[in-house]
mmCIF file of C-alpha atoms in Angstrom:
data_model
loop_
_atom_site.group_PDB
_atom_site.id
_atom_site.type_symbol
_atom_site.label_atom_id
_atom_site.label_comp_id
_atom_site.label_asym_id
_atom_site.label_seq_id
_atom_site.Cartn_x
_atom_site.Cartn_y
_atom_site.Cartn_z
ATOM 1 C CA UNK A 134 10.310 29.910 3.912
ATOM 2 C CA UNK A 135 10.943 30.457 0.306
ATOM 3 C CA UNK A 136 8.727 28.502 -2.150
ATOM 4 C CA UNK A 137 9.563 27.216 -5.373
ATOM 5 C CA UNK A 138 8.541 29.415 -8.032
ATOM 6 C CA UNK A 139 6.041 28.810 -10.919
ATOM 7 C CA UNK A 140 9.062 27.138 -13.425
ATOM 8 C CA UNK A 141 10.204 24.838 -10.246
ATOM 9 C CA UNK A 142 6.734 23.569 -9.557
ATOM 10 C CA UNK A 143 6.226 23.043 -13.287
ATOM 11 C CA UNK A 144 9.141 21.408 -13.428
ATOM 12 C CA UNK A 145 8.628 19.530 -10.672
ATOM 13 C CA UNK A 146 4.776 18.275 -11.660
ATOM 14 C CA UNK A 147 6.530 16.968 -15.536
ATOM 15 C CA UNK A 148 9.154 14.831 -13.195
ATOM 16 C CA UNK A 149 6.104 13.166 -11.627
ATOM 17 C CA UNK A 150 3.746 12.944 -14.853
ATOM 18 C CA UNK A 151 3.446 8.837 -14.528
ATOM 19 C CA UNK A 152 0.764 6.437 -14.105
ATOM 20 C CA UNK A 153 -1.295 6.825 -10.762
ATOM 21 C CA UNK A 154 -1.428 2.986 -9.338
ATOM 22 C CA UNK A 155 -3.162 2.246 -6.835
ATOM 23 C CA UNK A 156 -1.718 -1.105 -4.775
ATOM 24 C CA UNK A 157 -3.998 -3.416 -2.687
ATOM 25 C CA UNK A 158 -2.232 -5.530 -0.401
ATOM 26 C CA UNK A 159 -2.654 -8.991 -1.318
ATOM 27 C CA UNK A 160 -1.163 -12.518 -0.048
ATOM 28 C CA UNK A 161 1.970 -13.478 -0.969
ATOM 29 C CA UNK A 162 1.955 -15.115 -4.718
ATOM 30 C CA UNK A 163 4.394 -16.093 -7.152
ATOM 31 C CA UNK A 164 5.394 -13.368 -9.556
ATOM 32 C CA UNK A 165 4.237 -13.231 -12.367
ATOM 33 C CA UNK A 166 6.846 -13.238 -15.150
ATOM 34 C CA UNK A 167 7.545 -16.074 -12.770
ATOM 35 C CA UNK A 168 4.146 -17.959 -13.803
ATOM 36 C CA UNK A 169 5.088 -16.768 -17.640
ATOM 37 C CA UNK A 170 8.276 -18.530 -17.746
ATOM 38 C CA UNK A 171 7.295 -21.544 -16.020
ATOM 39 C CA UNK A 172 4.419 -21.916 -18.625
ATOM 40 C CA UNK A 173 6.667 -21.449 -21.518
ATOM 41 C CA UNK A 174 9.076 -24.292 -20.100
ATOM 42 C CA UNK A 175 6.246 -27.091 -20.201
ATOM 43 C CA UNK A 176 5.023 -25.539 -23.543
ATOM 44 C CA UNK A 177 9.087 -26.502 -24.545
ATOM 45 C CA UNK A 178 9.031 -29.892 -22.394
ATOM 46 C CA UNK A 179 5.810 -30.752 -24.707
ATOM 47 C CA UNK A 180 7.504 -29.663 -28.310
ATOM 48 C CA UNK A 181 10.403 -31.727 -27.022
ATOM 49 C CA UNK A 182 8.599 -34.834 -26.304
ATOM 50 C CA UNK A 183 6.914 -34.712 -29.118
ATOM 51 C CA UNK A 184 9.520 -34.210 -31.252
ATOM 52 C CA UNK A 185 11.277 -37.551 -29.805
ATOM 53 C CA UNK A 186 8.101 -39.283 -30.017
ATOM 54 C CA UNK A 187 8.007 -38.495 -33.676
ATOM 55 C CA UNK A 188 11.542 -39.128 -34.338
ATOM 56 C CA UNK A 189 11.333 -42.379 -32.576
ATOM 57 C CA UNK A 190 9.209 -43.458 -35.236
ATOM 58 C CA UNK A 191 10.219 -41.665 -38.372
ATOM 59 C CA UNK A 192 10.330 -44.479 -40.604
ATOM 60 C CA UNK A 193 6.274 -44.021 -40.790
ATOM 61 C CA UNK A 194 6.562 -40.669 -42.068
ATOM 62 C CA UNK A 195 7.372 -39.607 -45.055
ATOM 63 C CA UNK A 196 8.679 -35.958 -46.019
ATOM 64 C CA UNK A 197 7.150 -34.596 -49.813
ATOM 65 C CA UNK A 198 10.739 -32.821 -49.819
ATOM 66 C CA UNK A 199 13.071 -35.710 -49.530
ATOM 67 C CA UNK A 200 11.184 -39.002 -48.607
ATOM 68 C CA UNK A 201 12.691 -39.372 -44.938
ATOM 69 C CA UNK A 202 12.129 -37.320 -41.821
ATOM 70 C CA UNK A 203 15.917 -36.591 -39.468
ATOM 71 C CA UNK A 204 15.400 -35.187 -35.999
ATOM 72 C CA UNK A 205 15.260 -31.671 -37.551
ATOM 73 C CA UNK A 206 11.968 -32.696 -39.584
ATOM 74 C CA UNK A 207 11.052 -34.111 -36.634
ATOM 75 C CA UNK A 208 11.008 -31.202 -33.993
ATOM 76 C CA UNK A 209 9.692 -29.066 -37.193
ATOM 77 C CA UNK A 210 6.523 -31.430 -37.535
ATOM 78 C CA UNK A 211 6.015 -31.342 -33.441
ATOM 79 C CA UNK A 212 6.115 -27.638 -33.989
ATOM 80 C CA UNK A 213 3.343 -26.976 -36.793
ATOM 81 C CA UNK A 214 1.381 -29.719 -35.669
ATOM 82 C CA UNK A 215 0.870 -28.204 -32.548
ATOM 83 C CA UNK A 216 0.670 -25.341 -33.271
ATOM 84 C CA UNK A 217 -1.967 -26.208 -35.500
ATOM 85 C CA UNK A 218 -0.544 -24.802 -38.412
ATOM 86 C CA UNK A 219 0.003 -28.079 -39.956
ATOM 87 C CA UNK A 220 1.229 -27.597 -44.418
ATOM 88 C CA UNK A 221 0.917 -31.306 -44.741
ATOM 89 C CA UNK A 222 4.546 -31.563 -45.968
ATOM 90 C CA UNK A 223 5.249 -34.296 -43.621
ATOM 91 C CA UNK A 224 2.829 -36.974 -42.909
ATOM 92 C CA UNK A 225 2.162 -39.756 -41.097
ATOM 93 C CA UNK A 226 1.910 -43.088 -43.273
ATOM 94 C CA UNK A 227 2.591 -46.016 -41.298
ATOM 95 C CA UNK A 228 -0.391 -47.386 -39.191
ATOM 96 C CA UNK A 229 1.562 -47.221 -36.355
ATOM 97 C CA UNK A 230 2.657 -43.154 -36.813
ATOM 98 C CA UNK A 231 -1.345 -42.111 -36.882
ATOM 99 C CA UNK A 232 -1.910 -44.125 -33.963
ATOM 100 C CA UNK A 233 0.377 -42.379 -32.291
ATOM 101 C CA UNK A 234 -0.823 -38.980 -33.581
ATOM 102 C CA UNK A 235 -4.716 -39.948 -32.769
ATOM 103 C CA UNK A 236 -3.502 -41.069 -29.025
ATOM 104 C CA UNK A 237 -0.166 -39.377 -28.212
ATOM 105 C CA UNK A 238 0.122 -36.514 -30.874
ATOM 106 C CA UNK A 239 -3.617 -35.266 -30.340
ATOM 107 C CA UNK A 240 -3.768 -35.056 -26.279
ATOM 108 C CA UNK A 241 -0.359 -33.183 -26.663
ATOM 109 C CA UNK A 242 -1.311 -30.842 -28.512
ATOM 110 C CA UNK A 243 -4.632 -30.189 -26.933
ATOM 111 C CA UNK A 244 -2.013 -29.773 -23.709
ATOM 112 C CA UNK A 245 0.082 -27.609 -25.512
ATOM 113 C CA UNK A 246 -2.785 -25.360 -26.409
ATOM 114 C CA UNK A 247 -4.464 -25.312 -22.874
ATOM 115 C CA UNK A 248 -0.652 -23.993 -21.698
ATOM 116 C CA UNK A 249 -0.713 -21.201 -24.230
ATOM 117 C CA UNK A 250 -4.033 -20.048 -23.858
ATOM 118 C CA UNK A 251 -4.475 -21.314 -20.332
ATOM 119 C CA UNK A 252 -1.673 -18.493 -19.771
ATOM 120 C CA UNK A 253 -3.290 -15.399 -21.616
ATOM 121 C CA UNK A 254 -6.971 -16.342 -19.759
ATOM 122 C CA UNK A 255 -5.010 -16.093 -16.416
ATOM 123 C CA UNK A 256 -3.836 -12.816 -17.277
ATOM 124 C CA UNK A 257 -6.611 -11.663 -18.291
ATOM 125 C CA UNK A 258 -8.643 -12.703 -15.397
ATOM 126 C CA UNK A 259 -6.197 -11.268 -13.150
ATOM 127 C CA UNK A 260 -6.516 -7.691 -14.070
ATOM 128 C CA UNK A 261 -10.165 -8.173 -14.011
ATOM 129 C CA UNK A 262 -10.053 -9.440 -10.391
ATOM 130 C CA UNK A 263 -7.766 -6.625 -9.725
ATOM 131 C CA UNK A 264 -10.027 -3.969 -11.197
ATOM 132 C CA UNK A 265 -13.230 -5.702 -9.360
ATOM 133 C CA UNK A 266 -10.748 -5.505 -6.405
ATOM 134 C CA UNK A 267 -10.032 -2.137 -6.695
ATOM 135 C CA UNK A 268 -14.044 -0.830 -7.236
ATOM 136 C CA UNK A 269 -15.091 -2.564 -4.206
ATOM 137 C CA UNK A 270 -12.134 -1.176 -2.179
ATOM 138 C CA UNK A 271 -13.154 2.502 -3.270
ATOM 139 C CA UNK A 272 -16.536 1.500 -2.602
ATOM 140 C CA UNK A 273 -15.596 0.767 1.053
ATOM 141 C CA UNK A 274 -13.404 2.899 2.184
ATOM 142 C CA UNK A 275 -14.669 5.406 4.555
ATOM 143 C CA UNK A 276 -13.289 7.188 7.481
ATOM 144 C CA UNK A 277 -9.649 5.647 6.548
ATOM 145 C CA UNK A 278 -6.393 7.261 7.744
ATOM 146 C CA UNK A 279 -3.812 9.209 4.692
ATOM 147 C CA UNK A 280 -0.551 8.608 5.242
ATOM 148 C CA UNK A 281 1.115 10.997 2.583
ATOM 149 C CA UNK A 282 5.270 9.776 2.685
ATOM 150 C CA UNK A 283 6.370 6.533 4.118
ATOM 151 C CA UNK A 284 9.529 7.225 5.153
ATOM 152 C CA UNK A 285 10.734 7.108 8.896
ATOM 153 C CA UNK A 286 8.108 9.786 10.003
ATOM 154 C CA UNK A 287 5.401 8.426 8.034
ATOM 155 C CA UNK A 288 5.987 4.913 8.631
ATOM 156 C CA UNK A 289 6.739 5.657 12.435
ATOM 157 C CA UNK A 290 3.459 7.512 12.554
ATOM 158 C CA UNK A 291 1.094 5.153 11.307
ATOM 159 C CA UNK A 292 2.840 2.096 13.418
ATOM 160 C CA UNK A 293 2.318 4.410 16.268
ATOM 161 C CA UNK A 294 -1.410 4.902 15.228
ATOM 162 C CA UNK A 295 -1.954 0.915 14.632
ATOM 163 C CA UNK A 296 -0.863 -0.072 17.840
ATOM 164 C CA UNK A 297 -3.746 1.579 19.307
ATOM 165 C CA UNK A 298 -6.127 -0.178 17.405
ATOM 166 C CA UNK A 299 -6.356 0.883 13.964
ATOM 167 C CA UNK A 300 -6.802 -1.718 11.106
ATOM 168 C CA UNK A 301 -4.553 -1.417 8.804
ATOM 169 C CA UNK A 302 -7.098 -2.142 6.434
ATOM 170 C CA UNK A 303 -7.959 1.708 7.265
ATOM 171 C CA UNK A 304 -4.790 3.192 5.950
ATOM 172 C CA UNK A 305 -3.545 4.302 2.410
ATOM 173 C CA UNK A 306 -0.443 5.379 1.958
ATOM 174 C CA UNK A 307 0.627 7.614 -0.896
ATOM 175 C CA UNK A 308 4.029 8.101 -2.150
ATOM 176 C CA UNK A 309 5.896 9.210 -5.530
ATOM 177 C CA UNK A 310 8.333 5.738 -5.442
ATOM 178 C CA UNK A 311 6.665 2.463 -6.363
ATOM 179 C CA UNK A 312 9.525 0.665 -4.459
ATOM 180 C CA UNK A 313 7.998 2.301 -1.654
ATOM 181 C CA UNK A 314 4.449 1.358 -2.182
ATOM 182 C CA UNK A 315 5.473 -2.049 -2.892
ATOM 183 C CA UNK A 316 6.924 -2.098 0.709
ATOM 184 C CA UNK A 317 3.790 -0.609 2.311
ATOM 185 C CA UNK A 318 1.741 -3.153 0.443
ATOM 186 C CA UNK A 319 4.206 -5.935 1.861
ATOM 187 C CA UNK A 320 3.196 -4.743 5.280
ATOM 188 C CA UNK A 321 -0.520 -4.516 4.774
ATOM 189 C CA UNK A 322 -1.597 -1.004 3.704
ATOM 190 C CA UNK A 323 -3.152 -0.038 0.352
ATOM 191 C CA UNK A 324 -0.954 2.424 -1.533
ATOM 192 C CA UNK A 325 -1.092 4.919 -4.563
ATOM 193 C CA UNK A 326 2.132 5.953 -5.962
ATOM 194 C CA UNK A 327 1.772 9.223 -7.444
ATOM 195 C CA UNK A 328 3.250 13.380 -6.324
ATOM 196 C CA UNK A 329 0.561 13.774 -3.106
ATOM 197 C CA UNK A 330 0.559 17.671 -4.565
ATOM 198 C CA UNK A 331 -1.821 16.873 -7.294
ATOM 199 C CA UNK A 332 -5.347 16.706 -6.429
ATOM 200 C CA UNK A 333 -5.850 13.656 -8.822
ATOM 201 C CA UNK A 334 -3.447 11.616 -6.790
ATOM 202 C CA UNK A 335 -4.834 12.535 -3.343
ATOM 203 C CA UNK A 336 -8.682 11.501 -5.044
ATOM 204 C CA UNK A 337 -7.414 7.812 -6.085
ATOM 205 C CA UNK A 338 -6.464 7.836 -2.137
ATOM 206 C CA UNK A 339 -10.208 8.798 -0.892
ATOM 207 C CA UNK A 340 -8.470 11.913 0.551
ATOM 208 C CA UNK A 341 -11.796 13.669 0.238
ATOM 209 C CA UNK A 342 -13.713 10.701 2.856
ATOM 210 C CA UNK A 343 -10.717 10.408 4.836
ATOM 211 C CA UNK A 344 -10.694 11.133 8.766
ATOM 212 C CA UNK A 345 -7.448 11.685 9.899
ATOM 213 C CA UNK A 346 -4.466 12.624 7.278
ATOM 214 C CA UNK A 347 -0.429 12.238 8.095
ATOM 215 C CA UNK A 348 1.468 14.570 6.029
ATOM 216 C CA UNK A 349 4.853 13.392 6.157
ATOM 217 C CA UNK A 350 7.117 14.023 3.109
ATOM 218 C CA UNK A 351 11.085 14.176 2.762
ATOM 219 C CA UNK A 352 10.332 18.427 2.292
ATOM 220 C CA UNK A 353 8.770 21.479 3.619
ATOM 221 C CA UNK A 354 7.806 22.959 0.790
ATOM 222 C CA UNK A 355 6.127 19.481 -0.387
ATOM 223 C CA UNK A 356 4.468 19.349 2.671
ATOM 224 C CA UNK A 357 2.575 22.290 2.418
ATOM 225 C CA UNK A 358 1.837 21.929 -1.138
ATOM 226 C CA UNK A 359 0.041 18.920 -0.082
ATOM 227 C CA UNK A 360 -1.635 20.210 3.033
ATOM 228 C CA UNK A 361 -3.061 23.285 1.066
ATOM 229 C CA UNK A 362 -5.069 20.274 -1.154
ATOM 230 C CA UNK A 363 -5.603 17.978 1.501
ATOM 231 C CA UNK A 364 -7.610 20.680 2.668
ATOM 232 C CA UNK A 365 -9.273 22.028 -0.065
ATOM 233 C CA UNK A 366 -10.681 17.982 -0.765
ATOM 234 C CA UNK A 367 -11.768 17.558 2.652
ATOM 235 C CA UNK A 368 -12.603 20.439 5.131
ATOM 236 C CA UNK A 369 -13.579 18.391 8.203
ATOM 237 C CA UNK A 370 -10.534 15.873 8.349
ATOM 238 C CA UNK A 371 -7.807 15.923 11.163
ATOM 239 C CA UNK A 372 -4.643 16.850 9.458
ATOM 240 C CA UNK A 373 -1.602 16.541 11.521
ATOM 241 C CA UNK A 374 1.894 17.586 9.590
ATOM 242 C CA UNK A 375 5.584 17.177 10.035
ATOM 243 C CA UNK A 376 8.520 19.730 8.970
ATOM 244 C CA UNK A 377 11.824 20.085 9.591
ATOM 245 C CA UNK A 378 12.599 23.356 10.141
ATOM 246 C CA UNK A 379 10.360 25.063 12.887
ATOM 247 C CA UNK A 380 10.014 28.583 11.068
ATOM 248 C CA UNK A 381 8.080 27.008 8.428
ATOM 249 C CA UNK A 382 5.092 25.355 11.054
ATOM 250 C CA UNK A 383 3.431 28.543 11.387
ATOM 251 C CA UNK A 384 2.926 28.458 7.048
ATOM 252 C CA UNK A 385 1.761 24.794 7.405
ATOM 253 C CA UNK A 386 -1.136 26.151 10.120
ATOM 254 C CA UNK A 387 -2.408 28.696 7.503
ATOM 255 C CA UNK A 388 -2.510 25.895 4.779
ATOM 256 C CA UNK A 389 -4.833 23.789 6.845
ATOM 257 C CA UNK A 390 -2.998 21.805 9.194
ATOM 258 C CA UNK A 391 -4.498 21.353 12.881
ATOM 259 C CA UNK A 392 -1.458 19.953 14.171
ATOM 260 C CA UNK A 393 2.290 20.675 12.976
ATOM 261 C CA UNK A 394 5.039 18.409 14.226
ATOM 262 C CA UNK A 395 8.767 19.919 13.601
ATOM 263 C CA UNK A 396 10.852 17.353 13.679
ATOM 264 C CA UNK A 397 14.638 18.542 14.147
ATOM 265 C CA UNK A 398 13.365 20.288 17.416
ATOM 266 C CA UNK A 399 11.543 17.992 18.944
ATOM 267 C CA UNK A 400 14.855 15.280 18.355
ATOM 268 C CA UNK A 401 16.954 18.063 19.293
ATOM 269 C CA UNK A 402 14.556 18.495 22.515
ATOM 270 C CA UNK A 403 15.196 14.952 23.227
ATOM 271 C CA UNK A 404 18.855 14.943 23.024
ATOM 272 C CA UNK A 405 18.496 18.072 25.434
ATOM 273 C CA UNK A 406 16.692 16.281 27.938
ATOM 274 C CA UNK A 407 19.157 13.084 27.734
ATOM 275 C CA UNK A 408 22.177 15.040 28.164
ATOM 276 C CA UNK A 409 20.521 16.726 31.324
ATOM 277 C CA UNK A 410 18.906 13.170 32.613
ATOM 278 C CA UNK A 411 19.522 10.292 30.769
ATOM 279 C CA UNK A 412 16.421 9.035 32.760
ATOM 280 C CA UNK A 413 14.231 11.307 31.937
ATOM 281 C CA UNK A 414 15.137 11.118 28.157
ATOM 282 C CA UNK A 415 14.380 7.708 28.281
ATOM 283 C CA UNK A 416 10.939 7.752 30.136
ATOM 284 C CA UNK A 417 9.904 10.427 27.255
ATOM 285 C CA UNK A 418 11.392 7.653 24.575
ATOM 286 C CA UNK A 419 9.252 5.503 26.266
ATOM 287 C CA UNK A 420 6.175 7.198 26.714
ATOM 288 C CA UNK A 421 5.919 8.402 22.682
ATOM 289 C CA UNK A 422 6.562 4.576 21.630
ATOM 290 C CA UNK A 423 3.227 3.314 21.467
ATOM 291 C CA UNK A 424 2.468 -0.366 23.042
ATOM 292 C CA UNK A 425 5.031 -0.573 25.150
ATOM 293 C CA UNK A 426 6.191 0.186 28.627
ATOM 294 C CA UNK A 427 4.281 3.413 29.568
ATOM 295 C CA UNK A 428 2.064 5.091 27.165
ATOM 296 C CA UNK A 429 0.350 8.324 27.230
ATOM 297 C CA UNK A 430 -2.889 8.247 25.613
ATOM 298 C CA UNK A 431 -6.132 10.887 25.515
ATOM 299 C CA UNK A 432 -9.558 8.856 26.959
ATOM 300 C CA UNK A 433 -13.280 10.468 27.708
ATOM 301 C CA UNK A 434 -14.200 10.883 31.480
ATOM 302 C CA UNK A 435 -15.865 7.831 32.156
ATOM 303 C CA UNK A 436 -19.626 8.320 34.429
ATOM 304 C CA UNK A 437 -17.512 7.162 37.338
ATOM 305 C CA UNK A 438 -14.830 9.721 37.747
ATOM 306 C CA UNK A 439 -17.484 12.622 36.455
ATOM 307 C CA UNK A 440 -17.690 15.271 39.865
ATOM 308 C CA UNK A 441 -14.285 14.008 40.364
ATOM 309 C CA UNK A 442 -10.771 15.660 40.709
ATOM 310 C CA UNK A 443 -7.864 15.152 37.697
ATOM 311 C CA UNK A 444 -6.075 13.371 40.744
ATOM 312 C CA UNK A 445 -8.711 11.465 41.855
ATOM 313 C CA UNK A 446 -8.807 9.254 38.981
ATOM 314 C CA UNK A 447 -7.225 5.699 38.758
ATOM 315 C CA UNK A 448 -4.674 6.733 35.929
ATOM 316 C CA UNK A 449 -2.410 9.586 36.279
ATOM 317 C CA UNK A 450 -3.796 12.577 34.499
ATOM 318 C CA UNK A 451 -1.334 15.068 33.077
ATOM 319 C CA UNK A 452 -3.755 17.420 31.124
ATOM 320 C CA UNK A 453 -7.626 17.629 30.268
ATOM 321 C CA UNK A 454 -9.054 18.507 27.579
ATOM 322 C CA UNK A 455 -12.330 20.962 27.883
ATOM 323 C CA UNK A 456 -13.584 22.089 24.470
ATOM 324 C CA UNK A 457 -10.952 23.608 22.670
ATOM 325 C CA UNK A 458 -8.485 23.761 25.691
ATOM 326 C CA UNK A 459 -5.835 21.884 27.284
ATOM 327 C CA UNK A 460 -5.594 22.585 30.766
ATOM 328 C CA UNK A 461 -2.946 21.119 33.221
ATOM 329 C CA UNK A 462 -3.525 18.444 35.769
ATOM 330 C CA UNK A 463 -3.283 21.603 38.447
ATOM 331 C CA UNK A 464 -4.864 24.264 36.672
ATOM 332 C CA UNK A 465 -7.532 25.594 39.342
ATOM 333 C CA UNK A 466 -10.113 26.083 36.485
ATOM 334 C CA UNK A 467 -10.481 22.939 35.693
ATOM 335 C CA UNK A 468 -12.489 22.053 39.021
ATOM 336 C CA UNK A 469 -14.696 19.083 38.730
ATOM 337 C CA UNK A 470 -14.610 16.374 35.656
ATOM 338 C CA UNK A 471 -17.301 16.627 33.053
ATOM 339 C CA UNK A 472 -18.182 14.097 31.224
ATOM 340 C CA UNK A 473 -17.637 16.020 28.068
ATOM 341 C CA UNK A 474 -13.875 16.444 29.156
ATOM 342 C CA UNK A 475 -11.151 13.831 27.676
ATOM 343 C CA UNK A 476 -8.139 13.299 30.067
ATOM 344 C CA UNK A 477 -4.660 12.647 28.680
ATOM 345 C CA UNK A 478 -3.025 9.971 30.734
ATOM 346 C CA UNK A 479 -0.188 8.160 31.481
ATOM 347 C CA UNK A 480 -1.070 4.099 31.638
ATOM 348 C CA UNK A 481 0.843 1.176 31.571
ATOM 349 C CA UNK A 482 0.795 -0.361 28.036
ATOM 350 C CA UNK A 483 -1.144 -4.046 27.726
ATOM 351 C CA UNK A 484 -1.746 -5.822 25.018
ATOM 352 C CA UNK A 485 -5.289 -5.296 22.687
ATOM 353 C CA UNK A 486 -5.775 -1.883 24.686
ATOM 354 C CA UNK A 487 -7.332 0.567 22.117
ATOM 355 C CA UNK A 488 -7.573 4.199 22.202
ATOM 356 C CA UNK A 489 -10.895 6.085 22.041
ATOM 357 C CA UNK A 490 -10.059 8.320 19.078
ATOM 358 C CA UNK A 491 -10.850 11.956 19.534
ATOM 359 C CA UNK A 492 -13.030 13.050 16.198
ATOM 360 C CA UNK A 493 -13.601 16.440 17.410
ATOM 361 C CA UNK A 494 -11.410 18.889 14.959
ATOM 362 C CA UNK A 495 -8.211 20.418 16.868
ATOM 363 C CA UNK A 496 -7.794 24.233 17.375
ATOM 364 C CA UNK A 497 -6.499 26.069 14.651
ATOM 365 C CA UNK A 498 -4.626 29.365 15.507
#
């Protein structure tokens, strides 16, 4: 696999030199140059009616410039009395026109002001909530799952991974378009938009207390990039990667990754299988969707079945897992269950069933 050279990664790290924002999911509220405009529409419903009010009764004022007050003065006196500005040019003089300024005039402008200032306060208690938000998340977050791209494999991935049982309060996702972090925030999951190959980025996402990373970008090269720093922040997590060509999963092994997924084969092995048995390609459809139908899933050896055969067991066993091996169902070594083996089974998928995670690191060749 051919790397980009020293000017292509340069390049590449001044295309993705923007703010790193991290994006908490949060209930649905009205936008917020929604809020703005809404504001500044009663501020204008208040100059308005005062305006009329004044102009209702402009015979008790009197202008210093002219002696009478037209609707013109009158929206112009509305707007630097609220404002508190107020040059004194035009003034009330009837009995009448200051009662109506000490009982109308007054309360509107206090209103007026609250709307203005109510406005900026909101704003600015906003970003402190956020920021108080934000410290107690990074506080919190421990043992969380990295989802690094949230495109069809990442976003496949982690849905696969919830429906065992995973919070989704336990999953960041990271990924250079904020349209795309916007989405993942829609569905639940913190975000940090940012390029996943600088180390900075992969920090604001806890990378270094993470347990489990998904590496998952649009490119190979990106990929391992990001696996190489994944690794160097955090020795003892599980990271599992994805790449489309298959030539290039032996370079993502050697940059840290315990698991490498190539993606174009293993569709291409599907479509294989379905032309030979459409049945068969759709039991193996079925058995990699997670939650429904039949799922395969990896469990300890419960006290019970330890002594016991792999087909002795209530569920149908298709491998075990003894240290760093995975031996077949019929592999004469495996002899009795221990209960330090896991069994990968095939089970019928019901609802709330959770899968023992395994946190033991995978093999690395």
């Amino acid at each position: 696999m051919k790397l980009p050279g020293h000017d292509a990664i340069a390049r590449q790290a001044d295309e993705h030199l923007v703010t790193h924002r991290v994006k908490l999911p949060r209930k649905a509220v009205e936008r917020p140059v929604r809020q703005v405009v809404k504001r500044l529409l009663m501020a204008l419903l208040v100059l308005v009616a005062t305006a009329l009010i004044v102009y209702a009764d402009h015979e008790g004022y009197n202008d210093n410039s002219d002696g009478s007050v037209d609707l013109l003065d009158a929206f112009y006196y509305a707007t630097v009395t609220l404002s508190t500005t107020g040059y004194g040019d035009i003034t009330p003089v009837s009995d009448s026109a200051r009662l109506t300024n000490i009982f109308v005039i007054t309360p509107l402008r206090v209103l007026f002001l609250i709307i203005l200032v109510g406005t900026t306060l909101e704003v600015l208690t906003e970003r402190t909530r956020e920021e108080w938000r934000l410290t107690r998340w990074r506080s919190t977050l421990r043992d969380h799952t990295v989802v690094i791209g949230f495109g069809t494999k990442g976003r496949s991935a982690i849905q696969t991974v919830c429906a065992t049982g995973l919070q989704k309060e336990q999953v960041v996702v990271i990924d250079p378009s904020s349209k795309v972090i916007d989405a993942a925030a829609a569905e639940g999951y913190a975000g940090v938009t940012g390029d996943a190959t600088r180390s900075e980025v992969l920090k604001r996402a806890e990378v270094h207390r993470a347990r489990q990373i998904i590496v998952a970008p649009q490119r190979d090269d990106t990929a391992v990039l990001v696996t190489l720093t994944a690794r160097q922040l955090n020795r003892g997590a599980k990271i599992v990667a994805a790449v489309r060509e298959e030539e290039n999963a032996p370079l993502l092994k050697q940059s840290g990754a315990d698991a490498v997924i190539t993606s174009a084969s293993a569709a291409g092995r599907l479509l294989g299988l379905s032309v030979l048995s459409p049945a068969a390609g759709m039991v193996m459809e079925d058995l990699i969707q997670q939650g429904s139908g039949l799922d395969i899933v990896e469990r300890p050896v419960v006290r019970a079945e330890a002594g016991k055969g792999p087909r002795e067991t209530d569920d149908l066993v298709v491998s075990v897992v003894r240290g760093h091996r995975v031996l077949g169902y019929d592999d004469p070594s495996i002899g009795a269950l221990q209960l330090t083996d896991r069994l990968i089974t095939i089970v019928r998928a019901t609802p709330g069933a959770r899968v023992t995670p395994d946190l033991r690191p995978l093999p690395r060749d």
